[in-house]
Coordinates of C-alpha atoms (C1' of nucleotides) in Angstrom, one line a residue:
Chain A
M1 CA 222.5 71.4 -22.6
K2 CA 225.5 70.2 -24.6
N3 CA 227.3 68.4 -21.9
D4 CA 227.1 66.7 -18.5
F5 CA 229.7 68.2 -16.2
S6 CA 229.5 66.9 -12.6
N7 CA 230.4 69.2 -9.7
E8 CA 233.5 67.1 -9.1
K9 CA 234.7 67.8 -12.6
I10 CA 233.9 71.5 -12.4
A11 CA 235.7 71.8 -9.1
Q12 CA 238.7 70.1 -10.7
L13 CA 238.6 72.5 -13.6
L14 CA 238.6 75.5 -11.3
R15 CA 241.5 74.1 -9.4
D16 CA 243.4 73.7 -12.6
V17 CA 242.7 77.3 -13.5
A18 CA 244.0 78.3 -10.1
A19 CA 247.1 76.2 -10.6
S20 CA 247.6 77.8 -14.0
Y21 CA 247.5 81.3 -12.5
T22 CA 250.0 80.1 -9.9
I23 CA 252.4 78.9 -12.5
Q24 CA 252.0 82.1 -14.6
N25 CA 252.5 84.7 -11.9
E26 CA 251.5 83.8 -8.3
G27 CA 252.0 87.3 -7.0
K28 CA 250.0 89.0 -9.7
F29 CA 247.1 86.6 -9.5
R30 CA 247.2 86.0 -5.8
F31 CA 243.6 86.8 -5.2
Q32 CA 242.2 85.2 -8.3
I33 CA 244.0 82.0 -7.2
I34 CA 242.3 82.2 -3.8
A35 CA 238.9 82.9 -5.4
Y36 CA 239.1 80.0 -7.8
Q37 CA 240.1 77.6 -5.0
K38 CA 237.4 78.9 -2.8
A39 CA 234.8 78.4 -5.5
A40 CA 236.1 74.8 -6.0
D41 CA 235.8 74.2 -2.3
T42 CA 232.2 75.4 -2.3
I43 CA 231.3 73.3 -5.3
E44 CA 232.8 70.1 -3.8
G45 CA 230.6 70.6 -0.7
M46 CA 227.4 71.1 -2.7
T47 CA 224.8 68.3 -3.0
Q48 CA 222.8 69.9 -5.7
Q49 CA 224.4 69.5 -9.1
L50 CA 225.4 72.8 -10.8
R51 CA 224.1 71.6 -14.1
D52 CA 220.6 71.3 -12.5
L53 CA 220.9 74.8 -11.0
Y54 CA 221.9 76.0 -14.4
S55 CA 218.9 74.5 -16.1
E56 CA 216.7 76.0 -13.4
D57 CA 218.5 79.4 -13.9
K58 CA 219.6 79.4 -10.2
L59 CA 223.4 79.7 -10.7
D60 CA 223.5 83.1 -8.9
N61 CA 223.8 83.7 -5.2
I62 CA 226.1 80.7 -4.5
P63 CA 228.6 82.0 -1.9
G64 CA 232.1 82.2 -3.4
I65 CA 230.8 82.2 -6.9
G66 CA 230.4 85.7 -8.2
T67 CA 229.5 87.3 -11.5
S68 CA 232.7 86.2 -13.3
I69 CA 232.8 82.5 -12.4
S70 CA 229.1 82.2 -12.7
A71 CA 229.2 83.6 -16.2
S72 CA 232.0 81.1 -17.0
L73 CA 229.8 78.2 -15.7
K74 CA 227.0 79.3 -17.9
E75 CA 229.3 79.3 -20.8
L76 CA 230.6 75.8 -19.8
F77 CA 227.1 74.4 -19.7
S78 CA 225.9 76.0 -22.9
T79 CA 229.0 75.4 -25.1
G80 CA 231.0 72.7 -23.3
K81 CA 234.0 75.0 -22.7
V82 CA 235.1 78.3 -21.3
N83 CA 237.2 80.5 -23.5
H84 CA 238.6 82.4 -20.6
F85 CA 239.8 79.2 -18.9
E86 CA 241.3 77.9 -22.0
S87 CA 243.3 81.0 -22.6
I88 CA 244.6 80.8 -19.0
M89 CA 245.5 77.2 -19.3
K90 CA 246.7 77.1 -22.9
D91 CA 250.4 77.3 -22.2
I92 CA 250.4 74.7 -19.4
P93 CA 250.9 71.1 -20.7
T94 CA 248.2 68.7 -19.5
P95 CA 250.6 66.3 -17.7
V96 CA 251.1 69.1 -15.1
F97 CA 247.5 68.8 -14.0
R98 CA 247.8 65.0 -13.6
L99 CA 250.9 65.4 -11.4
L100 CA 248.9 67.7 -9.1
E101 CA 246.9 64.6 -7.9
V102 CA 250.0 63.5 -6.1
P103 CA 250.6 64.8 -2.5
T104 CA 253.7 67.0 -2.2
F105 CA 253.3 68.0 -5.9
G106 CA 252.2 71.6 -6.2
P107 CA 251.8 73.7 -9.4
K108 CA 255.4 74.9 -9.4
K109 CA 257.1 71.6 -8.9
A110 CA 254.8 69.8 -11.4
Y111 CA 255.4 72.5 -14.1
K112 CA 259.1 72.5 -13.6
L113 CA 259.4 68.8 -14.1
V114 CA 257.1 68.6 -17.0
T115 CA 258.7 71.5 -19.0
K116 CA 262.3 70.8 -18.2
F117 CA 262.0 67.2 -19.3
K118 CA 259.4 67.9 -22.0
L119 CA 256.9 65.3 -20.7
A120 CA 254.1 65.3 -23.2
N121 CA 252.0 62.3 -22.4
P122 CA 249.5 62.7 -19.5
D123 CA 248.9 59.0 -19.3
T124 CA 252.5 58.0 -18.7
V125 CA 253.6 61.1 -16.7
F126 CA 253.8 59.3 -13.4
E127 CA 256.0 56.6 -14.9
D128 CA 258.1 59.1 -16.7
V129 CA 258.8 61.1 -13.6
K130 CA 259.6 57.9 -11.7
K131 CA 262.1 56.9 -14.3
L132 CA 263.8 60.3 -14.3
A133 CA 264.1 60.1 -10.5
E134 CA 265.5 56.6 -10.6
E135 CA 268.1 57.8 -13.1
G136 CA 269.1 60.6 -10.8
R137 CA 268.3 63.3 -13.3
I138 CA 265.9 65.2 -11.1
A139 CA 268.6 65.9 -8.5
E140 CA 270.5 67.7 -11.2
L141 CA 267.9 70.3 -11.7
E142 CA 268.3 73.7 -10.0
G143 CA 266.2 73.8 -6.8
F144 CA 266.1 70.0 -6.5
G145 CA 268.6 67.7 -4.8
Q146 CA 269.1 64.2 -3.7
K147 CA 266.6 64.4 -0.9
S148 CA 263.8 66.0 -3.0
E149 CA 264.4 63.4 -5.7
A150 CA 264.0 60.6 -3.1
D151 CA 260.9 62.3 -1.8
I152 CA 259.4 62.4 -5.3
L153 CA 260.0 58.7 -5.7
R154 CA 258.4 57.9 -2.4
A155 CA 255.4 60.2 -3.1
L156 CA 254.8 58.5 -6.4
E157 CA 255.0 55.1 -4.7
E158 CA 252.6 56.0 -2.0
F159 CA 250.3 57.6 -4.5
K160 CA 250.2 54.3 -6.4
K161 CA 249.1 52.6 -3.2
G162 CA 246.2 55.0 -2.8
K163 CA 247.6 58.0 -0.9
T164 CA 246.1 60.8 -3.0
K165 CA 245.1 64.3 -2.1
T166 CA 241.4 63.5 -2.2
N167 CA 241.3 60.0 -0.6
R168 CA 239.1 59.9 2.5
M169 CA 237.9 57.2 4.9
P170 CA 234.5 56.9 6.6
Y171 CA 234.3 58.7 9.9
P172 CA 233.9 55.7 12.2
F173 CA 237.1 54.2 10.9
A174 CA 239.1 57.4 11.5
F175 CA 237.5 57.7 14.9
E176 CA 238.9 54.4 15.9
L177 CA 242.4 55.2 14.6
A178 CA 242.3 58.5 16.5
E179 CA 241.1 56.8 19.7
K180 CA 244.0 54.4 19.5
M181 CA 246.6 57.2 19.1
I182 CA 245.0 59.3 21.9
E183 CA 245.2 56.3 24.2
Y184 CA 248.8 55.9 23.4
L185 CA 249.6 59.6 23.8
K186 CA 247.9 59.8 27.2
K187 CA 250.4 57.2 28.5
S188 CA 253.1 59.9 28.3
P189 CA 253.5 61.9 31.5
D190 CA 254.1 65.0 29.4
V191 CA 250.7 65.0 27.8
V192 CA 248.2 67.1 29.8
E193 CA 245.4 66.7 27.3
A194 CA 244.9 65.1 23.9
F195 CA 241.9 65.7 21.5
P196 CA 241.0 64.8 18.0
L197 CA 240.6 67.9 15.9
G198 CA 239.9 68.9 12.3
S199 CA 237.1 67.2 10.3
L200 CA 237.2 64.5 12.9
R201 CA 236.0 66.9 15.6
R202 CA 233.5 68.4 13.2
K203 CA 232.3 64.8 12.6
R204 CA 232.4 65.0 8.9
S205 CA 231.1 61.7 7.2
T206 CA 234.5 61.2 5.7
I207 CA 238.0 62.1 7.0
G208 CA 241.2 62.7 5.2
D209 CA 244.1 63.0 7.7
I210 CA 243.7 62.5 11.4
D211 CA 244.5 65.7 13.4
I212 CA 245.3 65.5 17.1
A213 CA 246.1 68.3 19.5
V214 CA 248.1 67.9 22.7
A215 CA 248.4 70.4 25.6
T216 CA 251.9 70.1 27.1
K217 CA 254.7 72.1 28.6
K218 CA 257.3 69.9 26.9
P219 CA 256.4 69.8 23.2
Q220 CA 259.7 68.3 22.2
K221 CA 259.3 65.4 24.5
V222 CA 255.8 64.8 23.3
L223 CA 256.8 64.9 19.6
D224 CA 259.6 62.4 20.3
Y225 CA 257.1 60.2 22.0
F226 CA 254.7 60.6 19.1
I227 CA 257.2 59.3 16.5
D228 CA 257.9 56.3 18.7
Y229 CA 254.3 55.1 18.0
P230 CA 254.5 51.3 17.6
Y231 CA 252.4 51.3 14.4
L232 CA 254.5 54.0 12.7
E233 CA 255.4 53.5 9.1
R234 CA 257.5 56.6 8.6
I235 CA 257.9 60.2 9.8
I236 CA 256.6 62.7 7.3
E237 CA 257.8 65.7 9.2
K238 CA 258.8 66.8 12.7
G239 CA 259.5 70.3 13.9
T240 CA 259.4 72.0 17.2
A241 CA 255.6 72.3 17.6
T242 CA 254.1 69.8 15.1
S243 CA 254.8 66.5 13.5
S244 CA 253.1 64.2 11.0
I245 CA 253.5 60.5 10.6
L246 CA 252.2 57.8 8.3
T247 CA 250.8 54.8 10.2
A248 CA 251.0 51.2 9.2
G249 CA 247.7 51.4 7.4
G250 CA 249.0 54.2 5.2
K251 CA 246.9 56.8 7.0
Q252 CA 248.4 60.2 8.0
I253 CA 248.3 61.5 11.6
D254 CA 249.1 65.1 12.3
L255 CA 250.0 66.2 15.8
M256 CA 250.0 69.8 17.1
T257 CA 251.2 70.8 20.5
Q258 CA 250.6 73.9 22.6
N259 CA 251.2 75.1 26.1
P260 CA 248.1 74.4 28.3
D261 CA 247.5 78.1 28.8
G262 CA 247.0 78.6 25.1
F263 CA 245.3 75.3 24.4
G264 CA 241.9 77.0 23.6
S265 CA 243.2 78.8 20.6
L266 CA 244.9 75.7 19.3
L267 CA 241.7 73.8 19.6
Q268 CA 239.9 76.5 17.8
H269 CA 242.4 76.8 15.0
F270 CA 242.8 73.2 14.2
T271 CA 239.1 72.3 14.4
G272 CA 238.5 74.5 11.4
S273 CA 237.0 74.4 9.0
K274 CA 239.3 76.4 6.9
Q275 CA 236.4 78.5 5.6
H276 CA 235.1 79.1 9.1
N277 CA 238.6 80.3 10.3
V278 CA 239.1 82.5 7.3
H279 CA 235.8 84.1 7.8
L280 CA 236.3 84.5 11.6
R281 CA 239.8 86.0 11.0
E282 CA 238.5 88.4 8.4
Y283 CA 235.8 89.5 10.9
A284 CA 238.4 89.9 13.7
L285 CA 240.7 91.8 11.4
R286 CA 238.1 94.5 10.9
K287 CA 238.1 94.9 14.6
G288 CA 241.9 95.3 14.5
L289 CA 242.5 91.8 15.9
S290 CA 244.8 89.1 14.4
L291 CA 243.9 85.5 15.2
S292 CA 246.2 82.4 15.2
E293 CA 246.6 79.1 17.0
Y294 CA 248.6 81.0 19.6
G295 CA 246.0 83.5 20.6
I296 CA 244.7 86.9 19.6
K297 CA 246.9 89.9 18.9
E298 CA 245.8 93.5 18.8
K299 CA 246.9 94.8 15.5
D300 CA 249.3 97.6 16.7
K301 CA 250.5 96.0 19.9
G302 CA 252.7 93.0 19.9
V303 CA 251.1 91.3 22.9
Q304 CA 249.5 87.9 22.4
K305 CA 246.4 87.2 24.5
K306 CA 246.2 83.5 25.3
F307 CA 243.1 81.4 25.9
K308 CA 242.8 78.3 27.9
T309 CA 239.5 77.3 26.5
E310 CA 237.6 77.7 23.3
E311 CA 234.7 79.3 25.0
D312 CA 237.0 82.2 26.2
F313 CA 238.4 82.6 22.7
Y314 CA 235.0 83.0 21.0
Q315 CA 233.7 85.1 23.9
F316 CA 236.6 87.5 23.6
L317 CA 235.4 88.1 20.0
G318 CA 231.9 88.7 21.2
L319 CA 230.6 85.3 19.9
D320 CA 228.9 82.4 21.6
W321 CA 230.8 79.1 21.5
I322 CA 230.0 77.3 18.3
P323 CA 229.5 73.5 18.1
P324 CA 232.3 72.1 16.0
E325 CA 229.8 70.2 13.7
I326 CA 228.5 73.5 12.2
R327 CA 231.8 75.3 11.8
E328 CA 231.5 75.3 8.0
D329 CA 230.9 79.0 7.4
E330 CA 227.3 78.5 6.7
G331 CA 226.1 81.5 8.7
E332 CA 227.1 80.2 12.2
I333 CA 229.4 83.1 12.8
E334 CA 226.7 85.7 12.3
L335 CA 224.3 83.7 14.5
A336 CA 226.9 83.3 17.2
L337 CA 227.4 87.1 17.2
K338 CA 223.6 87.6 17.7
H339 CA 223.6 84.9 20.4
N340 CA 221.1 83.0 18.4
L341 CA 222.7 79.7 17.6
P342 CA 220.4 76.6 17.4
K343 CA 220.4 74.1 20.2
L344 CA 221.5 71.0 18.3
V345 CA 220.0 67.6 19.0
E346 CA 222.0 65.3 21.3
L347 CA 222.4 61.6 21.6
K348 CA 220.6 61.6 25.0
D349 CA 217.5 63.1 23.3
I350 CA 216.9 59.9 21.3
K351 CA 214.1 57.8 22.7
G352 CA 213.9 55.0 20.3
D353 CA 215.3 53.3 17.3
L354 CA 213.0 52.3 14.4
H355 CA 215.2 50.6 11.9
I356 CA 216.1 47.2 13.5
H357 CA 216.5 43.9 11.6
S358 CA 216.0 41.1 14.1
S359 CA 216.7 37.4 13.4
Y360 CA 213.0 36.7 13.2
P361 CA 212.7 34.2 10.2
I362 CA 210.7 36.4 7.8
E363 CA 212.4 34.9 4.7
P364 CA 213.3 38.3 3.4
S365 CA 214.4 39.6 0.1
H366 CA 217.6 41.0 1.6
D367 CA 219.8 40.1 4.6
L368 CA 218.2 39.0 7.9
G369 CA 219.4 40.3 11.3
R370 CA 221.5 38.1 13.6
T371 CA 220.0 39.0 17.0
S372 CA 216.7 37.9 18.5
M373 CA 214.0 40.4 19.2
S374 CA 214.2 39.8 23.0
D375 CA 218.0 40.4 23.1
L376 CA 217.5 43.6 21.0
L377 CA 214.9 44.8 23.6
E378 CA 217.3 44.1 26.4
K379 CA 219.8 46.4 24.6
A380 CA 217.1 49.0 24.2
K381 CA 216.7 49.0 27.9
E382 CA 220.4 49.5 28.4
L383 CA 220.3 52.5 26.1
H384 CA 217.4 54.0 28.1
Y385 CA 215.1 54.0 25.1
E386 CA 211.3 54.1 25.4
Y387 CA 210.5 52.2 22.3
L388 CA 212.0 50.0 19.5
G389 CA 210.7 49.4 16.0
F390 CA 211.3 46.0 14.4
S391 CA 211.7 46.4 10.7
E392 CA 212.9 43.3 8.9
H393 CA 213.0 43.4 5.1
N394 CA 209.8 42.3 3.5
P395 CA 209.5 38.6 2.7
S396 CA 210.9 37.9 -0.7
V397 CA 208.3 38.3 -3.3
G398 CA 210.0 36.1 -5.8
N399 CA 210.1 33.1 -3.6
H400 CA 206.7 33.2 -2.1
S401 CA 203.1 33.3 -3.3
E402 CA 200.9 36.1 -2.0
K403 CA 199.1 33.7 0.2
E404 CA 202.4 32.6 1.8
I405 CA 203.4 36.2 2.4
Y406 CA 200.1 36.9 4.1
Q407 CA 200.7 33.9 6.4
I408 CA 204.3 35.0 7.2
M409 CA 203.1 38.5 8.1
K410 CA 200.2 37.2 10.1
K411 CA 202.5 34.9 12.1
R412 CA 205.1 37.6 12.7
H413 CA 202.3 39.9 13.9
K414 CA 201.2 37.3 16.5
Y415 CA 204.9 36.8 17.5
I416 CA 205.4 40.5 18.1
E417 CA 202.1 40.7 20.1
D418 CA 203.4 37.9 22.3
I419 CA 206.7 39.7 22.8
K420 CA 204.8 42.8 23.9
K421 CA 203.2 40.9 26.7
Y422 CA 206.6 39.9 28.1
N423 CA 208.4 43.2 27.5
K424 CA 206.5 45.9 29.3
S425 CA 209.5 48.3 29.8
I426 CA 210.1 48.9 26.1
R427 CA 207.2 49.7 23.8
V428 CA 207.4 47.6 20.6
I429 CA 206.5 49.0 17.2
N430 CA 205.7 46.6 14.3
L431 CA 207.3 48.0 11.2
L432 CA 208.6 46.5 8.0
E433 CA 211.4 47.8 5.6
T434 CA 209.7 47.5 2.3
D435 CA 211.3 47.9 -1.1
I436 CA 210.2 50.6 -3.5
L437 CA 210.2 48.6 -6.7
A438 CA 211.3 50.1 -10.0
D439 CA 207.8 51.1 -10.9
G440 CA 207.3 52.9 -7.6
K441 CA 205.0 50.3 -6.0
V442 CA 205.8 49.0 -2.5
A443 CA 206.9 45.3 -2.7
L444 CA 203.9 43.8 -0.8
P445 CA 200.2 43.8 -1.6
D446 CA 198.0 45.9 0.7
N447 CA 196.3 43.0 2.3
C448 CA 199.6 41.8 3.7
L449 CA 200.3 45.2 5.2
E450 CA 197.4 45.2 7.7
F451 CA 199.7 43.5 10.1
V452 CA 202.1 46.4 10.5
D453 CA 201.9 49.7 12.3
G454 CA 203.8 51.5 9.5
L455 CA 206.3 51.0 6.7
I456 CA 209.8 52.1 6.2
V457 CA 210.3 52.3 2.5
S458 CA 213.5 52.3 0.6
V459 CA 215.2 51.7 -2.7
H460 CA 217.3 48.5 -2.8
S461 CA 217.6 47.8 -6.5
V462 CA 217.7 49.4 -9.9
F463 CA 219.8 52.4 -8.6
S464 CA 220.5 54.0 -11.9
M465 CA 217.5 55.6 -13.4
D466 CA 217.0 59.0 -14.9
K467 CA 216.3 61.7 -12.5
E468 CA 212.7 62.3 -13.3
K469 CA 211.8 58.6 -13.2
M470 CA 213.6 58.1 -10.0
T471 CA 211.9 61.1 -8.4
K472 CA 208.5 59.8 -9.4
R473 CA 209.4 56.3 -8.2
I474 CA 210.3 57.6 -4.7
L475 CA 207.3 59.8 -4.4
K476 CA 205.0 57.0 -5.5
G477 CA 206.5 54.6 -2.9
L478 CA 206.3 57.3 -0.2
S479 CA 202.6 58.0 -1.1
H480 CA 201.4 54.7 0.2
P481 CA 199.3 55.5 3.2
K482 CA 201.3 53.1 5.4
A483 CA 204.7 54.5 4.3
K484 CA 205.9 56.9 6.9
I485 CA 209.7 56.8 6.7
L486 CA 212.0 56.9 3.7
A487 CA 215.1 55.0 4.7
H488 CA 218.7 55.8 3.6
P489 CA 217.2 58.1 0.9
T490 CA 220.1 58.5 -1.4
A491 CA 221.2 54.9 -1.1
R492 CA 224.9 56.0 -1.3
L493 CA 227.7 53.8 0.1
I494 CA 230.7 55.9 1.1
N495 CA 233.6 55.2 -1.2
Q496 CA 231.6 52.5 -3.0
R497 CA 228.5 53.8 -4.6
E498 CA 227.3 57.2 -5.6
G499 CA 223.9 58.3 -4.3
L500 CA 221.0 57.9 -6.7
T501 CA 219.9 60.8 -8.8
A502 CA 216.6 62.4 -7.8
D503 CA 215.1 65.8 -7.5
W504 CA 215.6 66.1 -3.8
N505 CA 213.8 69.4 -3.6
Q506 CA 210.6 67.7 -4.8
V507 CA 211.1 64.8 -2.4
F508 CA 211.6 67.2 0.5
E509 CA 208.6 69.2 -0.4
F510 CA 206.4 66.1 -0.6
A511 CA 207.7 64.8 2.7
A512 CA 207.1 68.2 4.4
T513 CA 203.5 68.6 3.2
N514 CA 202.5 64.9 3.6
N515 CA 204.0 64.4 7.0
K516 CA 206.5 61.7 5.9
A517 CA 209.8 61.5 7.6
L518 CA 213.2 61.1 6.1
E519 CA 215.7 58.8 7.7
I520 CA 219.2 59.7 8.9
N521 CA 220.8 56.3 8.7
S522 CA 223.7 55.8 11.1
W523 CA 225.3 52.9 9.3
P524 CA 229.0 53.9 9.1
T525 CA 229.3 53.7 5.3
R526 CA 225.8 55.1 4.7
L527 CA 225.4 58.2 6.9
D528 CA 222.4 58.9 4.7
L529 CA 220.6 61.4 4.3
P530 CA 224.0 63.2 3.9
D531 CA 224.5 66.2 6.2
T532 CA 224.2 68.9 3.5
L533 CA 220.9 67.5 2.2
V534 CA 219.7 67.2 5.9
K535 CA 220.3 71.0 6.2
Q536 CA 218.4 71.7 3.0
A537 CA 215.5 69.4 4.0
K538 CA 215.3 70.9 7.4
E539 CA 215.0 74.4 6.0
M540 CA 212.0 73.1 4.0
G541 CA 210.3 71.9 7.1
V542 CA 211.0 68.1 6.7
K543 CA 211.1 66.0 9.9
F544 CA 213.6 63.1 10.4
V545 CA 214.1 59.9 12.3
I546 CA 217.6 58.8 13.2
D547 CA 218.0 55.1 12.9
T548 CA 220.9 52.6 13.2
D549 CA 219.7 50.0 10.5
T550 CA 220.9 47.4 13.0
H551 CA 221.6 43.8 11.8
D552 CA 223.4 42.8 15.0
V553 CA 222.8 44.0 18.5
I554 CA 226.2 45.8 18.5
H555 CA 225.1 48.1 15.7
M556 CA 222.6 49.7 18.1
N557 CA 225.6 51.6 19.4
N558 CA 226.0 53.4 16.1
M559 CA 223.2 55.9 16.9
L560 CA 225.8 58.6 17.7
Y561 CA 227.0 58.6 14.1
G562 CA 223.5 59.5 12.9
V563 CA 223.1 62.1 15.6
S564 CA 226.4 63.7 14.3
V565 CA 224.9 63.9 10.8
A566 CA 221.8 65.5 12.2
R567 CA 223.9 68.0 14.1
R568 CA 225.9 68.8 11.0
G569 CA 222.6 69.4 9.3
W570 CA 221.7 72.0 12.0
C571 CA 218.9 69.8 13.5
T572 CA 217.4 70.5 16.9
K573 CA 215.5 68.1 19.0
E574 CA 212.2 69.4 17.4
D575 CA 213.4 68.2 13.9
I576 CA 213.9 64.6 15.0
L577 CA 210.7 62.6 15.5
N578 CA 212.3 59.8 17.6
T579 CA 213.0 62.3 20.3
L580 CA 209.3 62.3 21.0
P581 CA 207.8 60.2 23.8
F582 CA 206.2 57.0 22.7
E583 CA 202.6 58.1 22.6
K584 CA 203.3 61.1 20.5
F585 CA 205.6 59.2 18.2
Y586 CA 203.1 56.4 17.7
K587 CA 200.4 58.9 17.0
W588 CA 202.5 60.4 14.3
L589 CA 203.2 57.0 12.9
T590 CA 199.7 55.7 12.7
Q591 CA 197.7 58.9 12.0
Chain B
dG1 C1' 237.8 87.2 -8.5
dC2 C1' 234.8 88.0 -4.4
dC3 C1' 232.5 90.8 -1.1
dG4 C1' 230.2 94.4 2.4
dT5 C1' 226.6 95.7 10.4
dT6 C1' 232.9 101.0 8.9
dT7 C1' 233.4 99.9 2.3
dT8 C1' 230.2 98.9 -4.5
dC9 C1' 236.3 100.3 -3.8
dG10 C1' 239.9 98.4 -1.7
dG11 C1' 240.8 95.2 0.9
dC12 C1' 241.7 89.9 1.1
dC13 C1' 243.9 84.5 7.6
dC14 C1' 248.0 82.9 9.6
dG15 C1' 251.4 79.8 10.5
dA16 C1' 254.7 75.1 10.4
dC17 C1' 257.9 72.5 8.1
dT18 C1' 261.4 70.8 4.6
dG19 C1' 264.9 71.3 1.2
dT20 C1' 267.9 73.9 -1.1
dT21 C1' 269.2 77.8 0.1
dT22 C1' 272.4 81.8 2.9
dT23 C1' 267.2 84.4 3.2
dC24 C1' 263.7 81.9 0.5
dA25 C1' 260.4 78.8 -2.3
dG26 C1' 257.1 75.4 -2.2
dT27 C1' 253.5 72.7 0.0
dC28 C1' 250.2 71.9 3.4
dG29 C1' 246.5 72.8 6.7

DNA sequence: GCCGTTTTCGGCCCGACTGTTTTCAGTCG
């Protein structure tokens, strides 16, 4: 292969092709534009790298990528460029594509500015446009005016501060922002109901804008109240049914209103995903029905049928209600039609948490927990768990001799045995989170491991390694007879660190055949294994445990985030080992 | 350019809002 294009880069390239078509002749290329954008969406949501699929000759059968684009991708990987793309893009100056990163800049606006002012340098284009706006020259252009010039300046300023089209925050952070807004909205007497929608309701691991829906008979009053929000920075827009604001933290909140008798269709519409809705509407259209946030219209009649609840809306179309977490157009519509949707795992199914760092002084290689074992067990009772696994990091190998480590482990074992005597209501499992070293060995010698029931193994150092080496390393670590759970498998940190590169299919196959579990880690910036990989692994027969990776007793509340990831990965109770009662779980762990 | 439980040809989701316009273009979700 002559190059190393990431999915992200390829998606960007396809979007640039779509933008070029838009600039050339939007009407003529309408459906090509949609097709290229859809392909880009698909690629952005994939966890497998296209370049790997290409080298395995598996580029066909990706939904949204047909014969034409797949041929282009093959050309891209074998030659480093695509002639067809280049001919489409050749008359569009590169600064145009840079400007498209800025919210409110679409292809037409960007092209007009770049060509009218002959902006040639992609590296200075933001500064160049800013200068033109400050000099009042943009307002002179046809189709622009004082206001749009001011909007451009502001958009550039906010872009500089980090408001881009692609910037997303971790789910739990968005969740809190939304809660705060909903609490505020519910104080208004005109608000009948208020719900978070969009990717927030689908519980994606990262969230762009926050969407909120309100049922009301007085939309205008609610919108007025909305823009009175105390943490408002500015109003982005406000109409008769919807409004958008920027909050003090620079985050956008969109509000949609609807009469209570049509609230079901509003929920459905703004929960998305876009692909789910498009697919659902295409299906409805074939039956002569037109769907929107207001309800369902029969094609030839003008009457709008309204729906109070989502269940009614889906039912009218002959579908079962679909859990928001799987509304990603991954086959859920077909299954809902056949009344054959999976029953997804729920928080109340969880019977124990295995990844808990207590404050027990084990002199670890990484961070120690802050809460004592007995306080953690109290919390486990509160959560109605049956069992809890303590899994501090292994004692630091660099700072101790083998003999010392042996003593530390022996002492901890005795301590845990004592704890068990005093805590009869929660069963205690003696685990250890152990590093998989760069050579694939687990960090502790075998004789020190006789004191634990099982190992949680994980990668905590040397993250960049070539794919083959990393895969071997993980498989070797997981091969240890005591190793039962691979913790936060990709080691990604949302918005901070890319996941490590490994052949996940190989890892999943190994886990499935050797009865090893993969962890779904609930830590807000981990959420690892990521949902799309969970789905892939599940299809290969892999079992999971959902853990919190608790370092302080309050983290034990994070379990719901991991459950959301499992649900987005289509997991049922049967896929999750820590839904098992203690005896069965312990048997699996120690067999 | 993609796709198929009416189709391998002939369709392709539906609407809100703003700004610059007198009926629409552009962007967004």
